[in-house]
CSV table of C-alpha atoms in Angstrom, one decimal:
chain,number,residue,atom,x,y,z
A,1208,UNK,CA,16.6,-50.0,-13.5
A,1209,UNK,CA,13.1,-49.3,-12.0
A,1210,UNK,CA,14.3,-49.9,-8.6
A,1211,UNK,CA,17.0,-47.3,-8.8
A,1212,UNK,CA,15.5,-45.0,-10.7
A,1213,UNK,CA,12.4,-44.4,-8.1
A,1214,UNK,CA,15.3,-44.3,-5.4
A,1215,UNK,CA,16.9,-41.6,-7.0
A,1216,UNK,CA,13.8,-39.9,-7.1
A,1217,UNK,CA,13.1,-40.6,-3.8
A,1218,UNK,CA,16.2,-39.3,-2.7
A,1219,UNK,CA,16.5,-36.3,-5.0
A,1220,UNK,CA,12.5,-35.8,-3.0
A,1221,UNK,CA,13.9,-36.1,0.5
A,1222,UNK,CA,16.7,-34.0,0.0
A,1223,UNK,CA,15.9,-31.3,-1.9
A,1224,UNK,CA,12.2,-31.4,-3.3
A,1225,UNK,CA,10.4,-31.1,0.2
A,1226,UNK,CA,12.5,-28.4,1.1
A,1227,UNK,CA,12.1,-26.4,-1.9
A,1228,UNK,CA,7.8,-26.8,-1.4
A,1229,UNK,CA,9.2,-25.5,2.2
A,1230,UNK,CA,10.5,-22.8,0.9
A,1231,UNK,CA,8.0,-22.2,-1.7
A,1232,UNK,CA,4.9,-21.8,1.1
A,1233,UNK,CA,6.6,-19.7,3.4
A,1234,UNK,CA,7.2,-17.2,0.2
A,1235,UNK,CA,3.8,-17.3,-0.4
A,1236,UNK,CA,2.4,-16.6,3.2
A,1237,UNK,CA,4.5,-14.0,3.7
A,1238,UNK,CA,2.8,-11.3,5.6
A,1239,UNK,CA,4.4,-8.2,6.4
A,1240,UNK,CA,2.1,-6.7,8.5
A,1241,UNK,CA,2.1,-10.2,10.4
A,1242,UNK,CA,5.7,-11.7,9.5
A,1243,UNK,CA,6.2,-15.1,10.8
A,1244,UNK,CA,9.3,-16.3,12.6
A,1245,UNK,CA,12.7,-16.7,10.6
A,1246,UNK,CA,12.6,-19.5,8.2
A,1247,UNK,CA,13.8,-22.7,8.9
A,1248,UNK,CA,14.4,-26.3,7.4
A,1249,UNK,CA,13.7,-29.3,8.8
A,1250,UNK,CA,16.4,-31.4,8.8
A,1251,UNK,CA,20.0,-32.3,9.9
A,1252,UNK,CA,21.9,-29.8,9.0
A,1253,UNK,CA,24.9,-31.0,7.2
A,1254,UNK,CA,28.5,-29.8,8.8
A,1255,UNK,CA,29.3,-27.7,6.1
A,1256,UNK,CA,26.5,-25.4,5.0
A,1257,UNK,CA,24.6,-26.3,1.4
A,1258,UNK,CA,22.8,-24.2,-1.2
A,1259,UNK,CA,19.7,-24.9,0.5
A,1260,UNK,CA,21.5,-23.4,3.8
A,1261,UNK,CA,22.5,-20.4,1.5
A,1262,UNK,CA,18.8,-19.7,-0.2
A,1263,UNK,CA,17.4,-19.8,3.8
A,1264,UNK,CA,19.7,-17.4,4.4
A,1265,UNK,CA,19.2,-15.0,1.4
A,1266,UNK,CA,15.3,-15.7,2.4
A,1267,UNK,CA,15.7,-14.3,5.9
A,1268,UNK,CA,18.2,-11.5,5.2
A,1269,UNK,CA,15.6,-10.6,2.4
A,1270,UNK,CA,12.8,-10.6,5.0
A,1271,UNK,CA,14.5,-8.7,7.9
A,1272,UNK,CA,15.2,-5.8,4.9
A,1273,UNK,CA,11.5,-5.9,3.7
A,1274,UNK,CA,10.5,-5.7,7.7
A,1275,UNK,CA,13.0,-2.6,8.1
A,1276,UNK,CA,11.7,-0.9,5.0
A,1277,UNK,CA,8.1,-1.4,6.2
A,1278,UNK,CA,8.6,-0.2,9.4
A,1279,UNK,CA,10.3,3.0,8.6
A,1280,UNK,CA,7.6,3.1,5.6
A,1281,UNK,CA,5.0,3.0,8.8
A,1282,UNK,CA,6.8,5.9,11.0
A,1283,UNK,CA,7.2,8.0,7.9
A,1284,UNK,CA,3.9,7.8,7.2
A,1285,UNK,CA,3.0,8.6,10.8
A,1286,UNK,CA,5.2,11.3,11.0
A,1287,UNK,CA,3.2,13.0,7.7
A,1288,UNK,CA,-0.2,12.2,9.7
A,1289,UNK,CA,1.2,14.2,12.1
A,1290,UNK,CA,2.3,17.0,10.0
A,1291,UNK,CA,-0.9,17.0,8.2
A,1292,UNK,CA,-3.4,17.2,11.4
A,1293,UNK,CA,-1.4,19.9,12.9
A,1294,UNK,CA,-1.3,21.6,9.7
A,1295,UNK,CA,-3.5,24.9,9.4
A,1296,UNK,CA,-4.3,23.9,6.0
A,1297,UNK,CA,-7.0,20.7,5.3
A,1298,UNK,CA,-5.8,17.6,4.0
A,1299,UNK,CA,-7.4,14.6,2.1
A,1300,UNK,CA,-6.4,11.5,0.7
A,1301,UNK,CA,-7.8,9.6,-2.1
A,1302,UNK,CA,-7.4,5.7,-3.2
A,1303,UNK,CA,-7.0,4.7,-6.7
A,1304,UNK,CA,-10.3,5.4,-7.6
A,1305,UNK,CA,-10.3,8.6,-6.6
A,1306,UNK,CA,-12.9,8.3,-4.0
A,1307,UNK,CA,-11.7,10.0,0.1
A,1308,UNK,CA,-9.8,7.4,2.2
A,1309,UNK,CA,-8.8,10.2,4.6
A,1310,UNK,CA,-9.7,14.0,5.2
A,1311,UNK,CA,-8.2,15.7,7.9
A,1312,UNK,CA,-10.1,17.9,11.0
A,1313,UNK,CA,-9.5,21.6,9.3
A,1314,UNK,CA,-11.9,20.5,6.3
A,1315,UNK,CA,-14.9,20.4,9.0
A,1316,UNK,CA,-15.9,24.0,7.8
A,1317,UNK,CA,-16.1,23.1,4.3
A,1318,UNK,CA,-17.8,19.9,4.7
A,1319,UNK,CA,-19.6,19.1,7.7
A,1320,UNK,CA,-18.4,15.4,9.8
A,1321,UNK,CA,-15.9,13.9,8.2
A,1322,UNK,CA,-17.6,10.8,7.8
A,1323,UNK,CA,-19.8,12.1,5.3
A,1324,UNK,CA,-16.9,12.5,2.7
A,1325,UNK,CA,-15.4,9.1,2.8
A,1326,UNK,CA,-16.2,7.0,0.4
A,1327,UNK,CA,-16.9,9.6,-2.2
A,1328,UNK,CA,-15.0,11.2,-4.9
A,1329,UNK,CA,-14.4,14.3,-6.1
A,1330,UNK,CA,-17.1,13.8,-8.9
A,1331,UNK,CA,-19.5,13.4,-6.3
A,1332,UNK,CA,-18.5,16.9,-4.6
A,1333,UNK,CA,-18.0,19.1,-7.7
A,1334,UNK,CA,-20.1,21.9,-7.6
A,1335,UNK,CA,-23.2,21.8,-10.2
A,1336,UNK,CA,-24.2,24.6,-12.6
A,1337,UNK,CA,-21.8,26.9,-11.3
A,1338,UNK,CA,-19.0,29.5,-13.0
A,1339,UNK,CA,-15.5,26.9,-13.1
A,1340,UNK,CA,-17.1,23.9,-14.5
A,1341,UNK,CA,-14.6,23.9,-17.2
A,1342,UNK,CA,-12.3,23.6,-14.6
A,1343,UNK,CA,-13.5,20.9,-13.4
A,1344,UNK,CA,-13.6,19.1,-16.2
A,1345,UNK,CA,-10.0,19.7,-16.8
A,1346,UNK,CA,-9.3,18.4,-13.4
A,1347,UNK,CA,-11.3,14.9,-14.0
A,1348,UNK,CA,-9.4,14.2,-17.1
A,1349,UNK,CA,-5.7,15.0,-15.2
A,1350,UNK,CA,-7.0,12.6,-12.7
A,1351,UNK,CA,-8.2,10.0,-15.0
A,1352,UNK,CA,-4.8,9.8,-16.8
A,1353,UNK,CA,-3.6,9.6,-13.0
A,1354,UNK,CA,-1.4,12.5,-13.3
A,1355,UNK,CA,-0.5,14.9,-10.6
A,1356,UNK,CA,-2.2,18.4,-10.1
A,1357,UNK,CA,-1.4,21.3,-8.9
A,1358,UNK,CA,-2.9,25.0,-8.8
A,1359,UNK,CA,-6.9,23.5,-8.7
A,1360,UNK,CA,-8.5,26.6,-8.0
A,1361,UNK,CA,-12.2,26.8,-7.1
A,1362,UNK,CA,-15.6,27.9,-4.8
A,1363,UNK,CA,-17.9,25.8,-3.2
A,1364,UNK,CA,-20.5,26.2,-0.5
A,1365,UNK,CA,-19.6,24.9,2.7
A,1366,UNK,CA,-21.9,23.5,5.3
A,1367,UNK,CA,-23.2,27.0,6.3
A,1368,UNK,CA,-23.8,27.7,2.7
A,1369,UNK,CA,-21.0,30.2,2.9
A,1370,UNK,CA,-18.8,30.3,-0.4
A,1371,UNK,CA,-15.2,29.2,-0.1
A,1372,UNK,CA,-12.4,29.9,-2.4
A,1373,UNK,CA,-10.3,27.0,-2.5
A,1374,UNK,CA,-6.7,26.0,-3.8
């Protein structure tokens, strides 16, 4: 009973386990930026296709729609990069943490190089001691309940100490 028993598990191993664990890696190495080639079994494949057969297949169609739908994700997002250098108006982007991942080449007049916004957040740029602050304060609690804003009024002093009205 022993005997069979661990060839049954060795069989139920070599015909299905393995390629499950197969499955299972390629699943978790996925990479879209980097995708690797289709997946793929190693074995014989049987003359009638099997579920295993059918789960590759799901697996790849699944991954050639996740590659389209990052690619036009990718050209989308390009196509707004464009828009928003071009764009008379300046343009910034902020991360989860509110801190500048992006500002675009119009916001030079209000704040010098670009480089020298990145990495901070609006917290760190808010005027101090000036008229608006309650403003501001409003502003820092929409964003820390990660809401969306619209209609932030308010001055600053650009690079040249001139005041700018912004919206």
């Amino acid at each position: 009973t022993f005997l069979v028993s661990l060839f049954i598990v060795y069989i139920f191993h070599r015909l299905v386990t393995r390629h499950l664990l197969s499955i299972a890696r390629f699943v978790g190495h996925y990479d879209l930026a980097h995708p690797p080639p289709p997946l793929g079994l190693q074995r014989v494949s049987p003359k009638q296709g099997d579920e295993l057969d059918e789960l590759v297949e799901a697996f790849n169609m699944l991954c050639a729609g996740l590659q389209r739908a990052y690619h036009d994700l990718k050209k989308s997002e390009q196509r707004f990069r464009d828009y928003a250098e071009t764009a008379s108006d300046w343009y910034w982007e902020t991360g989860p943490d509110h801190r500048f991942t992006y500002v675009s080449d119009p916001s030079r007049a209000s704040f010098g190089e670009r480089g020298s916004i990145i990495g901070k957040s609006r917290r760190d740029l808010a005027p101090q001691g000036e008229l608006g602050q309650e403003r501001w304060r409003e502003h820092f609690a929409v964003l820390d309940r990660h809401e969306p804003f619209r209609n932030f009024e308010y001055t600053l002093r650009d690079a040249g100490k001139l005041v700018r009205h912004v919206s």
